[in-house]
Coordinates of C-alpha atoms in Angstrom, one line a residue:
X1 CA 90.8 -202.0 152.7
X2 CA 90.4 -201.6 156.6
X3 CA 89.8 -205.5 156.9
X4 CA 93.6 -205.9 154.9
X5 CA 94.4 -202.9 157.5
X6 CA 94.0 -205.1 160.0
X7 CA 95.3 -207.7 158.6
X8 CA 98.5 -205.9 158.2
X9 CA 97.7 -204.3 162.3
X10 CA 97.7 -209.1 163.2
X11 CA 101.2 -209.0 162.1
X12 CA 102.8 -206.2 163.4
X13 CA 100.9 -206.6 167.2
X14 CA 100.3 -210.5 167.1
X15 CA 102.7 -211.0 164.5
X16 CA 103.1 -215.2 166.2
X17 CA 99.4 -216.1 166.4
X18 CA 99.1 -216.5 162.3
X19 CA 100.7 -218.5 160.1
X20 CA 99.5 -216.6 157.0
X21 CA 97.5 -213.8 155.6
X22 CA 96.3 -212.4 152.9
X23 CA 95.7 -208.8 152.6
X24 CA 93.2 -207.1 149.6
X25 CA 93.3 -203.5 149.1
X26 CA 94.6 -203.4 152.7
X27 CA 94.5 -199.1 153.9
X28 CA 97.3 -199.1 155.8
X29 CA 98.1 -195.9 155.5
X30 CA 94.4 -194.2 156.2
X31 CA 95.9 -191.4 158.6
X32 CA 97.8 -190.3 154.9
X33 CA 95.5 -191.6 151.6
X34 CA 92.3 -190.6 153.0
X35 CA 92.5 -187.1 152.9
X36 CA 95.3 -187.1 150.4
X37 CA 92.9 -188.7 148.3
X38 CA 91.0 -185.3 147.7
X39 CA 93.7 -183.0 146.8
X40 CA 92.8 -183.0 143.3
X41 CA 89.3 -181.1 144.7
X42 CA 91.2 -178.4 146.4
X43 CA 94.0 -177.5 143.2
X44 CA 90.3 -178.0 141.3
X45 CA 88.6 -175.2 143.8
X46 CA 91.8 -173.2 143.9
X47 CA 92.8 -173.0 140.0
X48 CA 89.5 -173.9 138.0
X49 CA 86.8 -172.8 140.8
X50 CA 85.0 -176.0 140.6
X51 CA 84.7 -177.9 143.1
X52 CA 86.2 -181.8 141.2
X53 CA 86.8 -182.1 137.3
X54 CA 83.5 -182.7 134.7
X55 CA 83.8 -187.3 134.4
X56 CA 83.5 -187.2 131.1
X57 CA 86.5 -185.0 130.7
X58 CA 88.7 -187.3 133.6
X59 CA 87.7 -190.1 131.9
X60 CA 88.8 -189.1 128.2
X61 CA 92.3 -188.1 129.8
X62 CA 92.7 -191.1 131.8
X63 CA 91.9 -193.4 128.5
X64 CA 94.0 -191.4 126.6
X65 CA 96.7 -191.8 129.4
X66 CA 96.2 -196.1 129.5
X67 CA 96.3 -196.4 126.0
X68 CA 99.5 -194.8 126.2
X69 CA 100.8 -197.0 128.7
X70 CA 99.4 -199.3 128.2
X71 CA 102.0 -200.4 125.7
X72 CA 105.8 -199.9 127.7
X73 CA 105.5 -203.4 129.8
X74 CA 105.3 -205.3 125.3
X75 CA 101.8 -206.8 126.6
X76 CA 98.8 -204.6 124.8
X77 CA 95.8 -206.1 127.2
X78 CA 93.9 -202.8 128.4
X79 CA 96.2 -202.5 131.4
X80 CA 99.5 -200.3 132.8
X81 CA 101.6 -203.4 135.1
X82 CA 103.6 -201.0 136.4
X83 CA 101.8 -197.3 136.4
X84 CA 104.9 -195.8 137.8
X85 CA 106.8 -196.0 134.4
X86 CA 103.7 -194.2 133.1
X87 CA 104.8 -190.7 132.2
X88 CA 102.1 -189.2 130.2
X89 CA 101.3 -185.6 130.8
X90 CA 97.7 -184.0 130.2
X91 CA 98.6 -181.8 128.9
X92 CA 98.7 -184.0 125.6
X93 CA 94.7 -184.1 126.2
X94 CA 94.7 -180.6 125.5
X95 CA 92.4 -179.3 123.0
X96 CA 93.7 -178.5 120.1
X97 CA 96.6 -180.7 120.2
X98 CA 97.8 -183.5 118.4
X99 CA 96.2 -186.7 119.2
X100 CA 93.5 -185.4 122.1
X101 CA 89.5 -184.8 122.0
X102 CA 88.1 -183.0 118.8
X103 CA 84.8 -181.4 121.1
X104 CA 84.8 -179.6 123.9
X105 CA 82.8 -181.6 126.2
X106 CA 85.8 -184.2 126.4
X107 CA 89.1 -182.2 126.0
X108 CA 90.8 -180.2 128.2
X109 CA 91.4 -176.6 128.7
X110 CA 95.0 -175.9 129.8
X111 CA 94.0 -175.2 133.7
X112 CA 92.6 -178.1 133.0
X113 CA 95.2 -180.6 132.1
X114 CA 97.3 -179.1 135.6
X115 CA 95.0 -180.0 137.9
X116 CA 95.4 -183.6 136.1
X117 CA 98.7 -183.3 136.0
X118 CA 98.6 -182.5 139.8
X119 CA 96.2 -185.4 140.9
X120 CA 97.9 -187.6 139.0
X121 CA 101.5 -186.5 140.5
X122 CA 100.2 -186.0 144.7
X123 CA 100.6 -183.6 146.9
X124 CA 102.9 -181.8 147.0
X125 CA 104.9 -178.8 150.2
X126 CA 104.6 -175.9 148.6
X127 CA 109.2 -176.0 148.6
X128 CA 108.1 -179.7 146.0
X129 CA 108.5 -181.9 147.9
X130 CA 106.8 -185.0 148.0
X131 CA 104.2 -185.1 151.1
X132 CA 102.4 -188.3 148.9
X133 CA 101.7 -190.4 146.1
X134 CA 98.9 -189.4 143.2
X135 CA 95.7 -192.0 141.2
X136 CA 97.0 -193.6 139.1
X137 CA 97.9 -192.1 134.8
X138 CA 94.6 -194.5 134.0
X139 CA 92.2 -195.0 137.2
X140 CA 88.8 -194.2 136.2
X141 CA 85.7 -193.0 138.3
X142 CA 88.8 -191.9 141.4
X143 CA 86.0 -191.2 144.3
X144 CA 85.6 -187.3 144.6
X145 CA 86.6 -186.3 141.7
X146 CA 84.2 -186.1 139.8
X147 CA 81.4 -184.0 139.4
X148 CA 83.2 -179.9 138.3
X149 CA 79.8 -178.7 140.2
X150 CA 79.4 -181.4 143.6
X151 CA 82.2 -183.2 143.9
X152 CA 83.9 -183.7 147.3
X153 CA 86.9 -185.2 148.9
X154 CA 86.1 -188.1 149.9
X155 CA 85.0 -189.0 153.1
X156 CA 88.2 -191.0 154.1
X157 CA 89.7 -187.5 155.0
X158 CA 87.9 -184.3 154.4
X159 CA 85.3 -185.5 156.6
X160 CA 88.2 -186.2 159.7
X161 CA 90.1 -183.5 159.5
X162 CA 86.6 -181.5 159.9
X163 CA 85.2 -183.4 163.0
X164 CA 88.7 -184.3 164.1
X165 CA 91.3 -182.1 163.7
X166 CA 89.1 -179.1 163.0
X167 CA 86.5 -180.3 165.4
X168 CA 84.1 -178.2 163.7
X169 CA 81.0 -180.0 161.6
X170 CA 80.3 -176.3 159.3
X171 CA 84.2 -176.2 158.8
X172 CA 84.2 -175.5 155.3
X173 CA 86.9 -177.6 152.5
X174 CA 87.0 -174.7 150.2
X175 CA 88.8 -172.8 152.5
X176 CA 92.1 -174.6 152.4
X177 CA 94.5 -173.4 149.7
X178 CA 97.1 -175.9 148.1
X179 CA 99.6 -174.2 150.5
X180 CA 98.3 -175.1 153.6
X181 CA 97.0 -178.5 152.1
X182 CA 100.7 -179.6 154.3
X183 CA 99.6 -178.3 157.5
X184 CA 96.5 -179.8 157.6
X185 CA 97.5 -183.2 156.4
X186 CA 101.1 -183.2 159.0
X187 CA 98.4 -182.1 161.5
X188 CA 95.5 -185.1 160.7
X189 CA 98.7 -187.0 160.8
X190 CA 100.0 -185.9 164.1
X191 CA 96.5 -186.8 165.2
X192 CA 95.1 -189.6 163.5
X193 CA 98.2 -191.5 163.4
X194 CA 98.2 -193.0 166.6
X195 CA 94.4 -195.2 166.1
X196 CA 94.8 -195.7 163.0
X197 CA 97.8 -196.2 161.7
X198 CA 99.0 -200.0 160.7
X199 CA 101.9 -198.9 158.4
X200 CA 105.0 -200.4 161.3
X201 CA 107.7 -202.4 159.2
X202 CA 108.8 -204.1 162.3
X203 CA 107.4 -207.7 161.2
X204 CA 110.2 -209.7 162.8
X205 CA 107.2 -211.8 166.1
X206 CA 105.3 -213.1 162.4
X207 CA 108.8 -213.9 160.5
X208 CA 110.3 -215.4 163.3
X209 CA 107.1 -217.8 163.7
X210 CA 107.4 -218.5 159.8
X211 CA 104.6 -216.1 158.5
X212 CA 103.8 -216.0 155.5
X213 CA 101.8 -212.7 153.7
X214 CA 100.1 -212.3 150.5
X215 CA 98.7 -208.8 149.6
X216 CA 97.1 -207.2 146.4
X217 CA 96.3 -204.4 145.6
X218 CA 94.6 -203.7 142.3
X219 CA 96.4 -201.2 140.5
X220 CA 93.5 -198.5 139.3
X221 CA 92.6 -199.0 143.0
X222 CA 89.3 -195.7 142.8
X223 CA 89.4 -195.8 146.4
X224 CA 93.1 -196.3 147.6
X225 CA 95.7 -194.9 145.7
X226 CA 98.5 -198.3 145.0
X227 CA 102.0 -196.8 145.5
X228 CA 101.4 -196.3 148.8
X229 CA 102.1 -199.5 150.0
X230 CA 105.2 -199.6 147.7
X231 CA 105.7 -197.4 149.6
X232 CA 105.3 -199.2 152.8
X233 CA 107.7 -201.7 150.5
X234 CA 110.4 -200.4 150.5
X235 CA 110.6 -198.9 154.4
X236 CA 109.8 -202.6 154.6
X237 CA 112.4 -203.9 152.9
X238 CA 115.4 -201.3 154.6
X239 CA 113.8 -202.4 158.2
X240 CA 113.8 -205.9 157.8
X241 CA 117.4 -206.2 155.9
X242 CA 116.5 -206.5 152.3
X243 CA 114.5 -208.3 150.1
X244 CA 115.6 -211.6 150.2
X245 CA 115.8 -210.6 154.6
X246 CA 111.7 -210.2 154.3

């Protein structure tokens, strides 16, 4: 994560010093993914009146999403190869729906399904504009989302917002509504990016020196939503003149 981020930093700043870099699960968008990763807690607080989701329910709905989307690539192997093609709707796991769990401790209420869908979708502004990516369907054990009573936004974002943005060790994350989330995210990014942001798509120095980079993510990463790097790769291709030239 942070080592992968440092690998990107090296390619961006000192690209002519390296022949090759292997970057695994790079946390290059720390000024965004950390805070946005806790989006589900803010939603659960506002819509359910609790800190997060029950772990058994969250596990059940993600398992159902995985089973529904596993065959999309033509191979049933217990994995979702292309997570962006998975459109499983958490409302299919609502108690009483065909195929949903029959146990009330596992199936979802309609309100819980709404929260899960927002977790998968990721944070948006009040007008519907996407702020950042959500957690992938099928991901178990997402950091901070569970349990319902004591879950809390992951420390990679909530503590940065509390200490860096609000400069208040007693700041209560529960005071932030879904509608206010976007402003909190933008402020954190503006103040924190210059110190930790490592997502410049300008790798010309690295390319000119003949450097090569291998980057990997787990599609069901529990700490860093992997499609944030898909966003980076699209920016990289545009900056560097297209896929072939990059």
